[in-house]
PDB file of C-alpha atoms and ligand atoms in Angstrom:
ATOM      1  CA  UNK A   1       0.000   0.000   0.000  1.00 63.00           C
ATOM      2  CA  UNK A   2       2.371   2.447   0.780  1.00 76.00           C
ATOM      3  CA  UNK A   3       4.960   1.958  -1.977  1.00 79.00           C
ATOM      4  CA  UNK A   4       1.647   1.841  -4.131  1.00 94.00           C
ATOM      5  CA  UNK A   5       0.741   5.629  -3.002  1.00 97.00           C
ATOM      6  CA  UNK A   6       3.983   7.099  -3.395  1.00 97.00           C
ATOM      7  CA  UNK A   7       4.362   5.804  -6.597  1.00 97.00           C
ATOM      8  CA  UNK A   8       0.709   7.281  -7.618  1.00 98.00           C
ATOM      9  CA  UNK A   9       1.620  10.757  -5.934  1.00 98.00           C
ATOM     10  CA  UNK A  10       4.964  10.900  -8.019  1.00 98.00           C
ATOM     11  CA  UNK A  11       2.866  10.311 -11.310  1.00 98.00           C
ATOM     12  CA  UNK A  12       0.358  12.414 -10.034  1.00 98.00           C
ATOM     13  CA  UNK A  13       1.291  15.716  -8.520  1.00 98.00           C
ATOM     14  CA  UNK A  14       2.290  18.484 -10.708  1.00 98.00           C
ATOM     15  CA  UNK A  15       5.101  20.481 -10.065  1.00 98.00           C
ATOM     16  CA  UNK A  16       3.938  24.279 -11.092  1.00 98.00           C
ATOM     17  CA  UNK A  17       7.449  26.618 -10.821  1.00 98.00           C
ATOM     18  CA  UNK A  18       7.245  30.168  -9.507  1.00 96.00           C
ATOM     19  CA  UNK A  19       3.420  29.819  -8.367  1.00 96.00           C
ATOM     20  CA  UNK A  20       2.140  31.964  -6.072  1.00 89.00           C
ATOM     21  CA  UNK A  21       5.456  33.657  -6.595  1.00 88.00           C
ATOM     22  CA  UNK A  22       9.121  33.976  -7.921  1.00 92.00           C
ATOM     23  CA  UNK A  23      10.907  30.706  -6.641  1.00 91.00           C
ATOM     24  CA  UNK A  24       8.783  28.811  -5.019  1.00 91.00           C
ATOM     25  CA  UNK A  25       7.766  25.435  -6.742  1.00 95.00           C
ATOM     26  CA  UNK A  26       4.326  24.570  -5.816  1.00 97.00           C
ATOM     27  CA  UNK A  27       2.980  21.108  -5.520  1.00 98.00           C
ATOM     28  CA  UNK A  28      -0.885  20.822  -7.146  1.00 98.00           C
ATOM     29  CA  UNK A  29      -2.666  18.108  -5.864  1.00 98.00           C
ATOM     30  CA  UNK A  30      -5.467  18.246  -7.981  1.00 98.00           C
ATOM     31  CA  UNK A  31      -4.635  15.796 -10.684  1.00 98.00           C
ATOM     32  CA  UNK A  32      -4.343  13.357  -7.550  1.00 98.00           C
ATOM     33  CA  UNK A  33      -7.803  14.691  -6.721  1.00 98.00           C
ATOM     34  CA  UNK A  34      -9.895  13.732  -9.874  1.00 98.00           C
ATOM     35  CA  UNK A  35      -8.511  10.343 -10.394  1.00 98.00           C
ATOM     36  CA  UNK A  36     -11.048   7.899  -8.274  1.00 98.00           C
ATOM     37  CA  UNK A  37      -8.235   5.497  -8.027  1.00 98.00           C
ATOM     38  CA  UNK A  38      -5.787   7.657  -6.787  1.00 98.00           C
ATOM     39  CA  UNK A  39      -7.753   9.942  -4.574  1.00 98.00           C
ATOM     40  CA  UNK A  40      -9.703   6.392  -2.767  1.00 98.00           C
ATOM     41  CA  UNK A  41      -5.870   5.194  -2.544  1.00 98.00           C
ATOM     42  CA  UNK A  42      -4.678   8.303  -0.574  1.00 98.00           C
ATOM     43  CA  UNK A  43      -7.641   8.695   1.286  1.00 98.00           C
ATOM     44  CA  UNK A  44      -7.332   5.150   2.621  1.00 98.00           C
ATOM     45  CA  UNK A  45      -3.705   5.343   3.001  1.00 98.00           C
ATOM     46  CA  UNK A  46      -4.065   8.419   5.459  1.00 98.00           C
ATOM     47  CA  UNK A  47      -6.835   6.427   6.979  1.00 97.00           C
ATOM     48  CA  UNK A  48      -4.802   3.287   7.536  1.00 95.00           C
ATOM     49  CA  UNK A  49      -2.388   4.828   9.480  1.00 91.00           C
ATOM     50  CA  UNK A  50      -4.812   6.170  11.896  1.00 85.00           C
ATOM     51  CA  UNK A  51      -7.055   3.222  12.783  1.00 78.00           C
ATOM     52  CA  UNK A  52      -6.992   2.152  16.239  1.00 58.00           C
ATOM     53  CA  UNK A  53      -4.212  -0.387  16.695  1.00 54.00           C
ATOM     54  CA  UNK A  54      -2.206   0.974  13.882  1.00 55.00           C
ATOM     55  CA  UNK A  55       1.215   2.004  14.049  1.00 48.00           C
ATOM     56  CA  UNK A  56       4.286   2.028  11.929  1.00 47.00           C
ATOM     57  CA  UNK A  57       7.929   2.149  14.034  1.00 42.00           C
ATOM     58  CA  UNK A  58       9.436   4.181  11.255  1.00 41.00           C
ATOM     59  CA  UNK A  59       7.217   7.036  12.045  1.00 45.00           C
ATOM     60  CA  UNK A  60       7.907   9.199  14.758  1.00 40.00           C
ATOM     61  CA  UNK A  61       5.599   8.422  17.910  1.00 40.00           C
ATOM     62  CA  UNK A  62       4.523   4.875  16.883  1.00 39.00           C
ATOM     63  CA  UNK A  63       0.904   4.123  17.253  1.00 39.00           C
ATOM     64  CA  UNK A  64      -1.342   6.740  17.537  1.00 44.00           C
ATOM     65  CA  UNK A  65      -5.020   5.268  18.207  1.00 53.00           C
ATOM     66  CA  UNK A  66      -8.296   6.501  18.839  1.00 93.00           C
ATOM     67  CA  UNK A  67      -9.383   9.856  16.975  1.00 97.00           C
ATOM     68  CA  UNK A  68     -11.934  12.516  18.065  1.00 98.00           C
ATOM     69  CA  UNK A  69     -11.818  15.135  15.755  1.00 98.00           C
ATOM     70  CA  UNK A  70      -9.715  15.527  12.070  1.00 98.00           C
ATOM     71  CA  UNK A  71      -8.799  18.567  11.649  1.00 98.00           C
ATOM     72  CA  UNK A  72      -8.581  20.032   7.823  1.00 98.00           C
ATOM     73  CA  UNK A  73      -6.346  23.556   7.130  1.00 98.00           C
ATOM     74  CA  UNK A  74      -7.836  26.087   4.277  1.00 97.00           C
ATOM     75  CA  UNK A  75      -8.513  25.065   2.042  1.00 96.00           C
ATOM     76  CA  UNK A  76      -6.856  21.942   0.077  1.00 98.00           C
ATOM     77  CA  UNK A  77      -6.716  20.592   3.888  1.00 98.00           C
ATOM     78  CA  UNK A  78     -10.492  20.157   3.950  1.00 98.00           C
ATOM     79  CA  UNK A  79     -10.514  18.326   0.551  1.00 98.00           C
ATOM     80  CA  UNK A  80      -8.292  15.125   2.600  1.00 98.00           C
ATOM     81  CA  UNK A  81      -9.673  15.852   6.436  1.00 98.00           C
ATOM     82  CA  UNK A  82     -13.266  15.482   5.455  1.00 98.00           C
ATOM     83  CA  UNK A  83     -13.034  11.851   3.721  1.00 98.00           C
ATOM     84  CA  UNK A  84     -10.616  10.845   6.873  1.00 98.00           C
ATOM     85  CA  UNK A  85     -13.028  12.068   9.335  1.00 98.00           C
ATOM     86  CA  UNK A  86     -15.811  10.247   8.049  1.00 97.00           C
ATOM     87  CA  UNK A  87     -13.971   6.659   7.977  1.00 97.00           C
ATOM     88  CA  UNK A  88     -12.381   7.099  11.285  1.00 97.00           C
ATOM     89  CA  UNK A  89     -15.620   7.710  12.774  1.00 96.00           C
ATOM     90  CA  UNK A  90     -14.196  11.222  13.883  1.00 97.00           C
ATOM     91  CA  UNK A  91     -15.882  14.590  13.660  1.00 98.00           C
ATOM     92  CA  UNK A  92     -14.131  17.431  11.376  1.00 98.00           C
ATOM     93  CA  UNK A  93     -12.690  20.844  12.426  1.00 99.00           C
ATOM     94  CA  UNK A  94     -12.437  23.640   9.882  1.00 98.00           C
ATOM     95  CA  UNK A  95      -9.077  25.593  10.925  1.00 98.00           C
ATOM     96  CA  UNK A  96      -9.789  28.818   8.288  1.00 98.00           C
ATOM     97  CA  UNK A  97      -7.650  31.698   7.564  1.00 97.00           C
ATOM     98  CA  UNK A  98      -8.668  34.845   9.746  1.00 97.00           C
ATOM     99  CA  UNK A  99     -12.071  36.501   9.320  1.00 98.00           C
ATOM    100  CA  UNK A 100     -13.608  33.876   8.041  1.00 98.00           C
ATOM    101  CA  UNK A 101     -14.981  32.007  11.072  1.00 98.00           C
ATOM    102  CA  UNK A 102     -18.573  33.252  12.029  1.00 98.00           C
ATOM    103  CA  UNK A 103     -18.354  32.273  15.540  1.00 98.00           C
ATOM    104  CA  UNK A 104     -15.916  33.001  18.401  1.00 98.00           C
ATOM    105  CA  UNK A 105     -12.592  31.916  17.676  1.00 98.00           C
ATOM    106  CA  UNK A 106      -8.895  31.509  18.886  1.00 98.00           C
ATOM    107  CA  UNK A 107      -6.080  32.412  16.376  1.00 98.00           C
ATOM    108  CA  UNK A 108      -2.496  31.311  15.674  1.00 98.00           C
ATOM    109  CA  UNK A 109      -0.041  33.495  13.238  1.00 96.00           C
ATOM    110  CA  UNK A 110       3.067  32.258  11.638  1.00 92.00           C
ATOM    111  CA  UNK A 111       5.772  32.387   8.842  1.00 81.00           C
ATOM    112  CA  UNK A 112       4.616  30.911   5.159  1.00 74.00           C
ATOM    113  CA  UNK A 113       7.092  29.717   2.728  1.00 62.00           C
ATOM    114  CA  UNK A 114       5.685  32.604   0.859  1.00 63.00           C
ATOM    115  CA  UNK A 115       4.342  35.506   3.095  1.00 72.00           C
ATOM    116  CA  UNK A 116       2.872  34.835   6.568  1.00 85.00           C
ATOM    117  CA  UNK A 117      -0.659  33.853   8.002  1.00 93.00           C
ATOM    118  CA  UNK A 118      -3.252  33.772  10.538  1.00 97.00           C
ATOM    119  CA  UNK A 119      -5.175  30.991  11.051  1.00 98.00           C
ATOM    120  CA  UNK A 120      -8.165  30.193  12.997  1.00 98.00           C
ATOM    121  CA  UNK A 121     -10.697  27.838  14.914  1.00 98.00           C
ATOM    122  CA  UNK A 122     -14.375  28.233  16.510  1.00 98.00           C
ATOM    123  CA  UNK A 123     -13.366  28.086  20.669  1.00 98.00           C
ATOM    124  CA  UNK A 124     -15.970  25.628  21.108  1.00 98.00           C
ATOM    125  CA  UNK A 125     -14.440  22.976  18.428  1.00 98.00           C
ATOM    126  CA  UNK A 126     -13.212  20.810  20.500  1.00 98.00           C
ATOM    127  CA  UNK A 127     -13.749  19.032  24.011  1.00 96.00           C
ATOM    128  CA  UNK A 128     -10.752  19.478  26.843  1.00 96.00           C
ATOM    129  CA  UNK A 129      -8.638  16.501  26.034  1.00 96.00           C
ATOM    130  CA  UNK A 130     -10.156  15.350  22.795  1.00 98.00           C
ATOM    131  CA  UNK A 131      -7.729  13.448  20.626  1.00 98.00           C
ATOM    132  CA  UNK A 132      -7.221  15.623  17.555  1.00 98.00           C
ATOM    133  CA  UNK A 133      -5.721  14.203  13.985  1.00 98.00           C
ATOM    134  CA  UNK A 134      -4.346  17.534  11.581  1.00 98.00           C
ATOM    135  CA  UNK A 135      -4.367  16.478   7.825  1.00 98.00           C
ATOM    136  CA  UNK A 136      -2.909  18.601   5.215  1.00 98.00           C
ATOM    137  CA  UNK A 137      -1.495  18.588   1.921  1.00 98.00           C
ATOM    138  CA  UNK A 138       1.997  19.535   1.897  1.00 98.00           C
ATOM    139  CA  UNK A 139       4.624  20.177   5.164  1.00 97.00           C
ATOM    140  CA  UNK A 140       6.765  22.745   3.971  1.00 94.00           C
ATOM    141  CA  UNK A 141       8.569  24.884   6.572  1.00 92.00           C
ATOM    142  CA  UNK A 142       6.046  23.574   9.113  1.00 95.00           C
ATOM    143  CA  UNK A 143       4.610  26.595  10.388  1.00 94.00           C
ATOM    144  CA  UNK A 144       1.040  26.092   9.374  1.00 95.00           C
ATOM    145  CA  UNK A 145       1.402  22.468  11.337  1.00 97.00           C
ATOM    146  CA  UNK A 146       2.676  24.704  14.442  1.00 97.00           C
ATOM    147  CA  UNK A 147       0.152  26.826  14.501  1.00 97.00           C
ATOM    148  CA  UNK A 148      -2.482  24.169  14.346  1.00 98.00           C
ATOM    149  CA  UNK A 149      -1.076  22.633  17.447  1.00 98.00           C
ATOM    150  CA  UNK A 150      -1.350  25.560  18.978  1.00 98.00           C
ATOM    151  CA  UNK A 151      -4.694  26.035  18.406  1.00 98.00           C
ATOM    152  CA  UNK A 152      -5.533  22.450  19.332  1.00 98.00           C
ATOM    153  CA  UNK A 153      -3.738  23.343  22.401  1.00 98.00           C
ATOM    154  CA  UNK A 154      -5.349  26.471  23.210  1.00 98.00           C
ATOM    155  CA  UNK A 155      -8.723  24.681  23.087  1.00 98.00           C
ATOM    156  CA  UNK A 156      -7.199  22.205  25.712  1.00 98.00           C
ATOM    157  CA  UNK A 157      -7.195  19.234  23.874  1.00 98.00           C
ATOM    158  CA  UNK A 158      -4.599  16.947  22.656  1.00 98.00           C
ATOM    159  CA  UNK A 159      -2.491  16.654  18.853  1.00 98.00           C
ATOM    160  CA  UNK A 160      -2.570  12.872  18.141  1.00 98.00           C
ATOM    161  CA  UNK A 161      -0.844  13.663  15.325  1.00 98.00           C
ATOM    162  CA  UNK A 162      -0.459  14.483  11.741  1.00 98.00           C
ATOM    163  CA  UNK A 163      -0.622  13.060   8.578  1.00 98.00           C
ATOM    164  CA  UNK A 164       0.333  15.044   5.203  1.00 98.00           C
ATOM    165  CA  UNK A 165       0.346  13.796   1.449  1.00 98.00           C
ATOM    166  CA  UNK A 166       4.078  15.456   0.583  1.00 98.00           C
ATOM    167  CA  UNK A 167       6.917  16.326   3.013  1.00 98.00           C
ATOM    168  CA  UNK A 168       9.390  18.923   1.244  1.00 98.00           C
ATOM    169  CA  UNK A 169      12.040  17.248   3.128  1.00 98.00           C
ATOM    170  CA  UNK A 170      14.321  20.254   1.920  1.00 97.00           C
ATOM    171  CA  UNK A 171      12.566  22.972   4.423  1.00 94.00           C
ATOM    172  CA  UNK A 172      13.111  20.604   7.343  1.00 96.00           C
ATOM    173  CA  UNK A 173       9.644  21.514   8.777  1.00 96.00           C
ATOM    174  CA  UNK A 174       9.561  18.902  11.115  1.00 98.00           C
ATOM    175  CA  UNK A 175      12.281  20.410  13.207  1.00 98.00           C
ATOM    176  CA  UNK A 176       9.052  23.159  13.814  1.00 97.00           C
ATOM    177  CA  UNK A 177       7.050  20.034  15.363  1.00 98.00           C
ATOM    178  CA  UNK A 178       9.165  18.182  18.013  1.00 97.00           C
ATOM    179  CA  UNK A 179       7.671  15.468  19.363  1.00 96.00           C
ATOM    180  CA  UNK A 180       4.493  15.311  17.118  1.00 98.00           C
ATOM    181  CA  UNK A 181       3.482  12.048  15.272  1.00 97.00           C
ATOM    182  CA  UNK A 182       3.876  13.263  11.810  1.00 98.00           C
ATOM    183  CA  UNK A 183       2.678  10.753   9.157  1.00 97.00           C
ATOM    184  CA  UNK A 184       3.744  11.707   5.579  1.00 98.00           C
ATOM    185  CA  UNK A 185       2.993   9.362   2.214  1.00 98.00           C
ATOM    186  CA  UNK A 186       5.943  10.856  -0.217  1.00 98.00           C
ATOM    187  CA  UNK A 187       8.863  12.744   0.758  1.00 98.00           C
ATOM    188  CA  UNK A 188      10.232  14.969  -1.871  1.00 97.00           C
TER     189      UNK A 188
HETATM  190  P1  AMP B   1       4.223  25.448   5.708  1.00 92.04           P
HETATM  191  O1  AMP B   1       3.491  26.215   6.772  1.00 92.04           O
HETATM  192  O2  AMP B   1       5.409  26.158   5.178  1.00 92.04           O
HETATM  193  O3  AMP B   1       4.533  24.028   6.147  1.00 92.04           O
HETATM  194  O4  AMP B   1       3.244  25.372   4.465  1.00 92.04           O
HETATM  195  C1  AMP B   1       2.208  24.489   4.464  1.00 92.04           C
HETATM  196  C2  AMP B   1       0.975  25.059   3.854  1.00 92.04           C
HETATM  197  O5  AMP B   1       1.241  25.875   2.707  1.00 92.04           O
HETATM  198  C3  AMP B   1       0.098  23.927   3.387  1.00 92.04           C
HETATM  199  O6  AMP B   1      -1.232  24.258   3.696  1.00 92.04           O
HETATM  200  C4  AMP B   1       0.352  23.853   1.903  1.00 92.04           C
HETATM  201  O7  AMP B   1      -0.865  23.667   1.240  1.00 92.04           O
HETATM  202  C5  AMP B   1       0.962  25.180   1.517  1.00 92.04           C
HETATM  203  N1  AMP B   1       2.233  25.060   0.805  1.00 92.04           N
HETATM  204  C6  AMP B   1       3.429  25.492   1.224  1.00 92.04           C
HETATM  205  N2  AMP B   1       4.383  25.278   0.321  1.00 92.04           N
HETATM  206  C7  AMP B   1       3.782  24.658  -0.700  1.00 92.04           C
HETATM  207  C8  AMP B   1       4.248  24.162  -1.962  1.00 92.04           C
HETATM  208  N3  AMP B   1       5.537  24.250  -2.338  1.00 92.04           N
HETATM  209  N4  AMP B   1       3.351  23.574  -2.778  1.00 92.04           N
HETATM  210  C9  AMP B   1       2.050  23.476  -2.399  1.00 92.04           C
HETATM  211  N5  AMP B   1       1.561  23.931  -1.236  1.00 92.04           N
HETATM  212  C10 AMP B   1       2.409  24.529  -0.398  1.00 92.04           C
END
């Protein structure tokens, strides 16, 4: 399975250079997207991982087990989180970019690859303690991963961990996440 969805992302992600701006080489997801195949394969993949009982000892923090809520980032993150959510069983969490939350919310800034952001969740998303999956597309510098945990955290429940399609091992964004479970199907 997993050598099956690496090799599917490497056919299937287009590389698009100097989009949104000069230098940066930005990974589109969509042909993955509207293939069935593919997009059932990485859906289940990211799934797999997170079933109760599963773990994999080449991934940081081993098993990771029950899941309360998936969380999905603006806005390619909802695309993956809400699939996930529905066949763990787990509720999903809209983290949006500021101003775009009707309710009350807390918010978390931090450094893009290109520019920086705010992002934001409702304060009543999750229970104190819940166990809370982030799923996004690609981990870049990490900073959008940090400030989900943030968030998570200032809503007093707990990161159980997350799962991306592409790690751009080159921008080391892990080193923003110590200690997190970070699940990631191709490394570029
Ligand atoms: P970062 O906070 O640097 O880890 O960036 C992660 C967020 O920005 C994710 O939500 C990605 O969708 C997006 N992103 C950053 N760099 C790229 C890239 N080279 N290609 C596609 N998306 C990117």
């Amino acid at each position: 399975m997993g050598a099956d969805v690496a090799k599917l992302l490497t056919a299937l992600v287009r590389d698009v250079p100097d989009y949104p701006s000069p230098g940066i080489l930005f990974k589109d997801i969509t042909p993955v997207l509207a293939d069935p195949g593919a997009f059932a394969a990485v859906v289940d993949a990211l799934v797999d991982k997170h079933h109760a009982g599963a773990g994999d000892p080449a991934d940081s923090g081993g098993n990771v087990g029950n899941i309360d809520k998936v969380v999905g980032i603006e806005a390619r993150g909802f695309i993956l989180a809400a699939p996930v959510a529905y066949h763990l069983g787990a509720g999903f969490v809209p983290m949006r970019k500021k101003g775009k939350l009707p309710y009350a919310t807390f918010q978390s800034s931090y450094d893009l690859e290109y520019g920086s952001a705010t992002i934001e969740v409702h304060r009543d998303a999750f229970q104190p303690g819940e166990r809370v999956l982030v799923v996004d597309d690609v981990l870049a510098t990490g900073g959008t991963a940090a400030a989900a945990i943030d968030l998570i955290e200032q809503c007093g429940a707990q990161l159980a961990g997350l799962s991306f399609l592409l790690e751009l091992t080159a921008l080391s964004g892990r080193q923003k996440l110590p200690g997190a479970d970070i699940h990631t199907l191709l490394r570029v």
